[in-house]
Coordinates of C-alpha atoms and ligand atoms in Angstrom, one line a residue:
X1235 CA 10.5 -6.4 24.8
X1236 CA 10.3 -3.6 22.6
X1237 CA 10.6 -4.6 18.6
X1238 CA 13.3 -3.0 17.0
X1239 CA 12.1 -1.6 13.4
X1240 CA 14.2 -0.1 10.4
X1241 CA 12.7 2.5 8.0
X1242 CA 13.5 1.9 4.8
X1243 CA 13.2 5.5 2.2
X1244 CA 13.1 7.1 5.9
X1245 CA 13.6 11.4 4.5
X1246 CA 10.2 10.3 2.4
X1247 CA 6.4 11.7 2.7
X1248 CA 5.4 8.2 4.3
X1249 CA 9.3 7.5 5.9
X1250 CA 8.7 10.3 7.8
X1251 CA 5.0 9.9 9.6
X1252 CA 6.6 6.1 10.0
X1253 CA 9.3 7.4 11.7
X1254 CA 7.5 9.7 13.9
X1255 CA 4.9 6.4 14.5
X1256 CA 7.9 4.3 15.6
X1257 CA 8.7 6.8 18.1
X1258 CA 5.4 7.8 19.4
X1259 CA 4.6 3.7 19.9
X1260 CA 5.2 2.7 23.4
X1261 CA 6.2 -1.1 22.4
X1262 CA 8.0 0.2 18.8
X1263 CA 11.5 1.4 18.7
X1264 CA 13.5 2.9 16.0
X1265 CA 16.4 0.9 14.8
X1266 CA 17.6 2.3 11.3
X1267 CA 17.0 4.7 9.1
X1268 CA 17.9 3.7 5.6
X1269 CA 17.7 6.4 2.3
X1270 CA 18.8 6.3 -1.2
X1271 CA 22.6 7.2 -1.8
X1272 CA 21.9 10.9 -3.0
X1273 CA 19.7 11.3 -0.3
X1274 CA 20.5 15.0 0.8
X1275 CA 19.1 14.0 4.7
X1276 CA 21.9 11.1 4.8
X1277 CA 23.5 11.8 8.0
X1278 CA 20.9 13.9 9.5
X1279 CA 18.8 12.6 12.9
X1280 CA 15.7 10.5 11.2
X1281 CA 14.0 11.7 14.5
X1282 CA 14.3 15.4 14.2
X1283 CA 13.4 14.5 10.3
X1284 CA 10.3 13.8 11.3
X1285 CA 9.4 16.6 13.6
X1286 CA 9.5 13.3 16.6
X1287 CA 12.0 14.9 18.3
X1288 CA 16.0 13.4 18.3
X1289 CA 16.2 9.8 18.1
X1290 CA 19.9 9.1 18.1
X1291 CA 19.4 7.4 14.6
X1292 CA 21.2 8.9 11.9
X1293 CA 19.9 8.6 8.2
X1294 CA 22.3 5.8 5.9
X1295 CA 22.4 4.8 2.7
X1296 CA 22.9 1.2 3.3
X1297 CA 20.0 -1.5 5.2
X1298 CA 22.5 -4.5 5.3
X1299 CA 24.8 -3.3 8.2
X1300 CA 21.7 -2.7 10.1
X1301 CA 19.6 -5.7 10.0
X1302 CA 21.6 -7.6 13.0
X1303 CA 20.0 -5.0 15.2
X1304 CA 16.3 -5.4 14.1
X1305 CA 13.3 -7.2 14.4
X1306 CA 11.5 -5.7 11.2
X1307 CA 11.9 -3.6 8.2
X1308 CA 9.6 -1.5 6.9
X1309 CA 9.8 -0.2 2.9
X1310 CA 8.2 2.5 1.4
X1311 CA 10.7 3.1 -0.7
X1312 CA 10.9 3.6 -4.1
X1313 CA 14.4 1.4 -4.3
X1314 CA 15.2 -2.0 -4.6
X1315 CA 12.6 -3.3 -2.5
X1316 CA 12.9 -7.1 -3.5
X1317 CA 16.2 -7.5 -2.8
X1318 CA 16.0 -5.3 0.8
X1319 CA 12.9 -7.9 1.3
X1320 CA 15.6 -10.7 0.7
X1321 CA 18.6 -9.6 3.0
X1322 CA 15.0 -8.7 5.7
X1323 CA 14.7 -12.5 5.2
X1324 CA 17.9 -13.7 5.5
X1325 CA 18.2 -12.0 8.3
X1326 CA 15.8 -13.3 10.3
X1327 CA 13.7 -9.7 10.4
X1328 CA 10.0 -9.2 9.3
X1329 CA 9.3 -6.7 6.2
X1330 CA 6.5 -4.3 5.8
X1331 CA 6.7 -3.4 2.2
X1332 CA 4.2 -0.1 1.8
X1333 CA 5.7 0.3 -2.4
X1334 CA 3.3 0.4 -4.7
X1335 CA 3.4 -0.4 -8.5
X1336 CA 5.6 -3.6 -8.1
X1337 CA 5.4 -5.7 -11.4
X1338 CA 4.1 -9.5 -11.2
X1339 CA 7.7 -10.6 -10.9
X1340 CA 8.8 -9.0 -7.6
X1341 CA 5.4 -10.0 -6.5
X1342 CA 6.3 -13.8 -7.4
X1343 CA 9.7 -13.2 -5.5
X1344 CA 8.2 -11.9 -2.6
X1345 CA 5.9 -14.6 -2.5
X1346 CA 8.6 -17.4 -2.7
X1347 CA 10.4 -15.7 0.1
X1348 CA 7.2 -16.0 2.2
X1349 CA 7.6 -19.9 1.2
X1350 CA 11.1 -19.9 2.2
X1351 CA 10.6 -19.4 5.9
X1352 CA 10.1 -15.1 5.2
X1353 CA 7.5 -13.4 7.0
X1354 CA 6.0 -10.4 5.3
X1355 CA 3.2 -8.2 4.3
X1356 CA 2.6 -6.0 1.1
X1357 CA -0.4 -4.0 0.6
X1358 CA -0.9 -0.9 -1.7
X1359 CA -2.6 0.6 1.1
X1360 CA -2.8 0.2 4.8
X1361 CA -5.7 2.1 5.5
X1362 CA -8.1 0.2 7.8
X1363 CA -11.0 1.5 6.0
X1364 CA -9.6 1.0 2.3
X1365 CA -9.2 -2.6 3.2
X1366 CA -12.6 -2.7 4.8
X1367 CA -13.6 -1.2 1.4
X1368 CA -11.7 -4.1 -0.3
X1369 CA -14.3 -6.3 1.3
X1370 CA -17.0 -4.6 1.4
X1371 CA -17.0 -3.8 -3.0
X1372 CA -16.6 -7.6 -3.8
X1373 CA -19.8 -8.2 -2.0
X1374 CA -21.5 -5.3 -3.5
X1375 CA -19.9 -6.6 -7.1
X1376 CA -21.6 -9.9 -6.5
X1377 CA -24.9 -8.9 -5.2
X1378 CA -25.6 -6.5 -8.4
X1379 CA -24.1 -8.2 -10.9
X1380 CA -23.4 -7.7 -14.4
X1381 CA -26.3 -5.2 -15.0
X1382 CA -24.3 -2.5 -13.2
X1383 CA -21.4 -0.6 -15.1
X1384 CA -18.3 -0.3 -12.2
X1385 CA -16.1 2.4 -12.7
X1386 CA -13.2 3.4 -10.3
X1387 CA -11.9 7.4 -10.2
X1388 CA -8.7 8.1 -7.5
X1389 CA -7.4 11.0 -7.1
X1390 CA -3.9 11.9 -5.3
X1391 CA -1.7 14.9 -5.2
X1392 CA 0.6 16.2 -8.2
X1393 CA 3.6 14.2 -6.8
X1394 CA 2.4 10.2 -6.9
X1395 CA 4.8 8.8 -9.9
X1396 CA 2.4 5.7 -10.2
X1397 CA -0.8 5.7 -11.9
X1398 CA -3.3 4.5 -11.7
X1399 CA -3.0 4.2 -7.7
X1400 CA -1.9 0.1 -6.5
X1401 CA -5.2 0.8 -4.8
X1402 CA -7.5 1.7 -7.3
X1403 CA -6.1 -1.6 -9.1
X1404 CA -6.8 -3.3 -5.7
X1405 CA -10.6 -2.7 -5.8
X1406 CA -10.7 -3.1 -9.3
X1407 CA -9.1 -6.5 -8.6
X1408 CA -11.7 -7.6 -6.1
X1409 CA -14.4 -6.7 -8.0
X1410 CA -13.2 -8.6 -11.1
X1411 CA -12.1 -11.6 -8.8
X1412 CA -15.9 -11.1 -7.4
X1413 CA -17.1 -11.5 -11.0
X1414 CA -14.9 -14.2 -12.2
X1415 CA -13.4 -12.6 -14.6
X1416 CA -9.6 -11.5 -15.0
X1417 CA -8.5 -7.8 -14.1
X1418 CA -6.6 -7.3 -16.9
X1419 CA -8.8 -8.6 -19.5
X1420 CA -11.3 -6.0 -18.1
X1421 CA -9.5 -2.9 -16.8
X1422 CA -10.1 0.4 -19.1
X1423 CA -7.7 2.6 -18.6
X1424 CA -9.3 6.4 -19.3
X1425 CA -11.0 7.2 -22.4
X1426 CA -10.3 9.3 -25.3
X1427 CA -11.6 10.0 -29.2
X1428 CA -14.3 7.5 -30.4
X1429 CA -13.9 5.0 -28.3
X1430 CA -17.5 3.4 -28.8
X1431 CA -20.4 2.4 -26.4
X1432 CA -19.1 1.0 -23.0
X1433 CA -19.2 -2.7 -22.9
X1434 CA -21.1 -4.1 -19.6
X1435 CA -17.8 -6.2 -18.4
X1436 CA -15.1 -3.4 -18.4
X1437 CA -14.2 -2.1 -15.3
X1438 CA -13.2 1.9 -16.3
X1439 CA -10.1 3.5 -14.0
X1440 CA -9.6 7.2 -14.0
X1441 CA -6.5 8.7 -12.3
X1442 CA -6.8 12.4 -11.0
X1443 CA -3.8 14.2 -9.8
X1444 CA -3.6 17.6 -8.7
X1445 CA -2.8 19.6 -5.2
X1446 CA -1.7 17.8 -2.3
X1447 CA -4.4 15.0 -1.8
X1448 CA -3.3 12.1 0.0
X1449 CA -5.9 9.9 -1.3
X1450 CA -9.0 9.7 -2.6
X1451 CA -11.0 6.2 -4.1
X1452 CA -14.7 6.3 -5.3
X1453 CA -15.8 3.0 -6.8
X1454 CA -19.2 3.6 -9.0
X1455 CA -22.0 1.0 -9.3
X1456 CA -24.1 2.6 -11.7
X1457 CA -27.6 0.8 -14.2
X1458 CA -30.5 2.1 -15.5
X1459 CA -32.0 4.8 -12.8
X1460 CA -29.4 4.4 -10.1
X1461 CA -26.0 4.5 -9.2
X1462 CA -24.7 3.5 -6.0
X1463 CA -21.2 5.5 -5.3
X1464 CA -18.8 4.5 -2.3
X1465 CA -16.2 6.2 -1.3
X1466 CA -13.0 6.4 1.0
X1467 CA -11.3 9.9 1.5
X1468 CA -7.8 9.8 3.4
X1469 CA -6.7 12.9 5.2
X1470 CA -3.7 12.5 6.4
X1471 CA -0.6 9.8 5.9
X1472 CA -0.5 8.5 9.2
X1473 CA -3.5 5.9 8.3
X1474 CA -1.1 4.2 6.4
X1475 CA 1.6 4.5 9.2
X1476 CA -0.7 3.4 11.7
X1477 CA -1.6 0.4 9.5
X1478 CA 2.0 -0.8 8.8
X1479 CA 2.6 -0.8 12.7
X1480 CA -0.1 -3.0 13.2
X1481 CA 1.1 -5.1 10.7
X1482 CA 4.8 -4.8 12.0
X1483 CA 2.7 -6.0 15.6
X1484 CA 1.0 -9.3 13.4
X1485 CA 3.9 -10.1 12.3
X1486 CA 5.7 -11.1 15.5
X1487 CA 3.3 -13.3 15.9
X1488 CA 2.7 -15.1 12.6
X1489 CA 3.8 -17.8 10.5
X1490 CA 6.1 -17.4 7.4
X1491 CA 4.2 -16.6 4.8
X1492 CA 3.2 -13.6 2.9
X1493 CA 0.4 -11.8 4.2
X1494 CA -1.3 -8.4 3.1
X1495 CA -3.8 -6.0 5.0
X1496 CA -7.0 -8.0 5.1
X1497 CA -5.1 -10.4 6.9
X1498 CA -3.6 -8.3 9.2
X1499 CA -7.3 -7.2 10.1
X1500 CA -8.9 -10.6 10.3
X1501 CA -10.9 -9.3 7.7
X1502 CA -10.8 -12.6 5.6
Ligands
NAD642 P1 8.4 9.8 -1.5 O1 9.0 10.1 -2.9 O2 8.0 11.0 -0.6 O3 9.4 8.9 -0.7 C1 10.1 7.8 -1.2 C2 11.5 7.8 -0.5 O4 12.2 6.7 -1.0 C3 12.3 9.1 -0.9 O5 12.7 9.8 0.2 C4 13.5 8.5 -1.7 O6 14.7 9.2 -1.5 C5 13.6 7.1 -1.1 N1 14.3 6.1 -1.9 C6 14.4 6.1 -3.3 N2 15.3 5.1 -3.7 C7 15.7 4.6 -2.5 C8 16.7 3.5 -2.2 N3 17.3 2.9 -3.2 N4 16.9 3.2 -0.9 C9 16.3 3.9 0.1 N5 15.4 4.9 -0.1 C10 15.1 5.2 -1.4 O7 7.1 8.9 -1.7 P2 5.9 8.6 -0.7 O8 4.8 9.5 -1.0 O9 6.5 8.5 0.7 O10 5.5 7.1 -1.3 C11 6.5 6.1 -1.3 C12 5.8 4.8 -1.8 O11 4.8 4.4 -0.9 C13 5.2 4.9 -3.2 O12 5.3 3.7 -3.9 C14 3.7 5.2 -2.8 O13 2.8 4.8 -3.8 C15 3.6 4.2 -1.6 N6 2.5 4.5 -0.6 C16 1.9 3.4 -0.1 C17 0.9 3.5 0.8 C18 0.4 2.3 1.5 O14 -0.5 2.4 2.3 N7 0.8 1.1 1.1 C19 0.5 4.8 1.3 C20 1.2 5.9 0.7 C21 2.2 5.8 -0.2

């Protein structure tokens, strides 16, 4: 049987190529499209919205009335996106939660819901090869050590709100977590004036914003005669889509708990 999925900030960049995903996925079907209450595309076709074609689901302000009819939400919102994640849980459904910059708290909440019987994933990206970069910079962290400055430059188009990207903090938290040492002891955001010689520990981020880049993350290894530079360019937003289906897909089939990306991958 087909799962049943609700988009949740559905007239958004990312709502949109999810839509359009949903619709395109032979085993997916679209169930809700939910927008904020100001939302000039509330009553419009969520379909048609996303260049997929009509759908038959309208765009509403309100996820609650739809949840009966689902099987899972998925959030890239920028709304209230712990307390949709509660009435996803208490409603039996599954929730994809794509939102990035949520504070510790929400992330506490989201985490005792996955406790409570809730079965979600959050990740601040779902790109297959960010996670696999995730991975793959911890190792390199721990194979070079402290000898090697690590510095972390994003960029993303004019419009991102959030800064710097939940990604960029991602791989700057794997490589601190690599190094056994605490992110935000560590992290240096930008620099500016006379701010001294770089200390060996910090881990500098740099935010770039300009055009209409969906996202770019280089982290930089760099000592004495060599710098080792990898990098992950995303072209398009439907890596993302295609990586909240498949966790949408995981999720059927998992245990409460919360999850992110890597585990959705079996890349633990
Ligand atoms: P966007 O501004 O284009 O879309 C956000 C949508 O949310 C808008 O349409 C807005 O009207 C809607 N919204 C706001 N308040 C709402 C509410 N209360 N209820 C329902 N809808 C509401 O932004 P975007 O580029 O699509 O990004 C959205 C979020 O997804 C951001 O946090 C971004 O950082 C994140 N993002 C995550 C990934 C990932 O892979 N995890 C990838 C891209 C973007």
């Amino acid at each position: 049987m087909r799962q049943r999925v609700i988009v949740v900030g559905a007239a958004g960049r990312m709502g949109r190529r999810l839509v359009h995903g949903i619709m395109m996925a032979p085993d997916l079907v679209l169930a809700g499209a939910v927008e904020h209450p100001d939302c000039p595309a509330l009553g419009q076709d969520a379909g048609l919205l996303a260049g997929a074609g009509l759908s038959g689901v309208a765009v509403t302000a309100s996820l609650a009335p739809l949840l009966a009819q689902a099987d899972a939400v998925i959030d890239f919102s920028l709304g209230e996106v712990v307390a949709n994640a509660r009435a996803a849980v208490a409603a039996g459904c599954a929730i994809v939660i794509g939102t990035t910059a949520l504070d510790d708290l929400a992330k506490a909440e989201l985490k005792r819901l996955g406790q409570a019987g809730g079965r979600l994933v959050l990740a601040p990206n779902m790109s297959i090869g960010v996670n696999l970069l995730f991975k793959v910079v911890a190792e390199v962290a721990q194979i070079l050590g402290e000898d090697y400055d690590v510095e972390i430059v994003e960029m993303h188009h004019r419009h991102k709100k959030d800064a710097p990207s939940g990604t960029a903090v991602g791989l700057a938290r794997a490589i601190a977590s690599a190094r056994g040492v605490a992110y935000d002891e560590h992290a240096v955001h930008g620099r500016a004036g006379l701010v001294g010689e770089r200390s060996r520990s910090e881990i500098g981020m740099h935010a770039v914003r300009g055009g209409d880049v969906v996202g770019d993350h280089t982290v930089i290894f760099a000592t004495d005669g060599e710098r080792l530079e990898l990098t992950h360019r995303a072209s398009g937003r439907d890596t993302f889509a295609f990586g909240a289906l498949r966790a949408v897909r995981f999720l059927a089939q998992a245990q409460p708990g919360l999850y992110d990306l890597q585990d959705v991958l079996g890349l633990r």
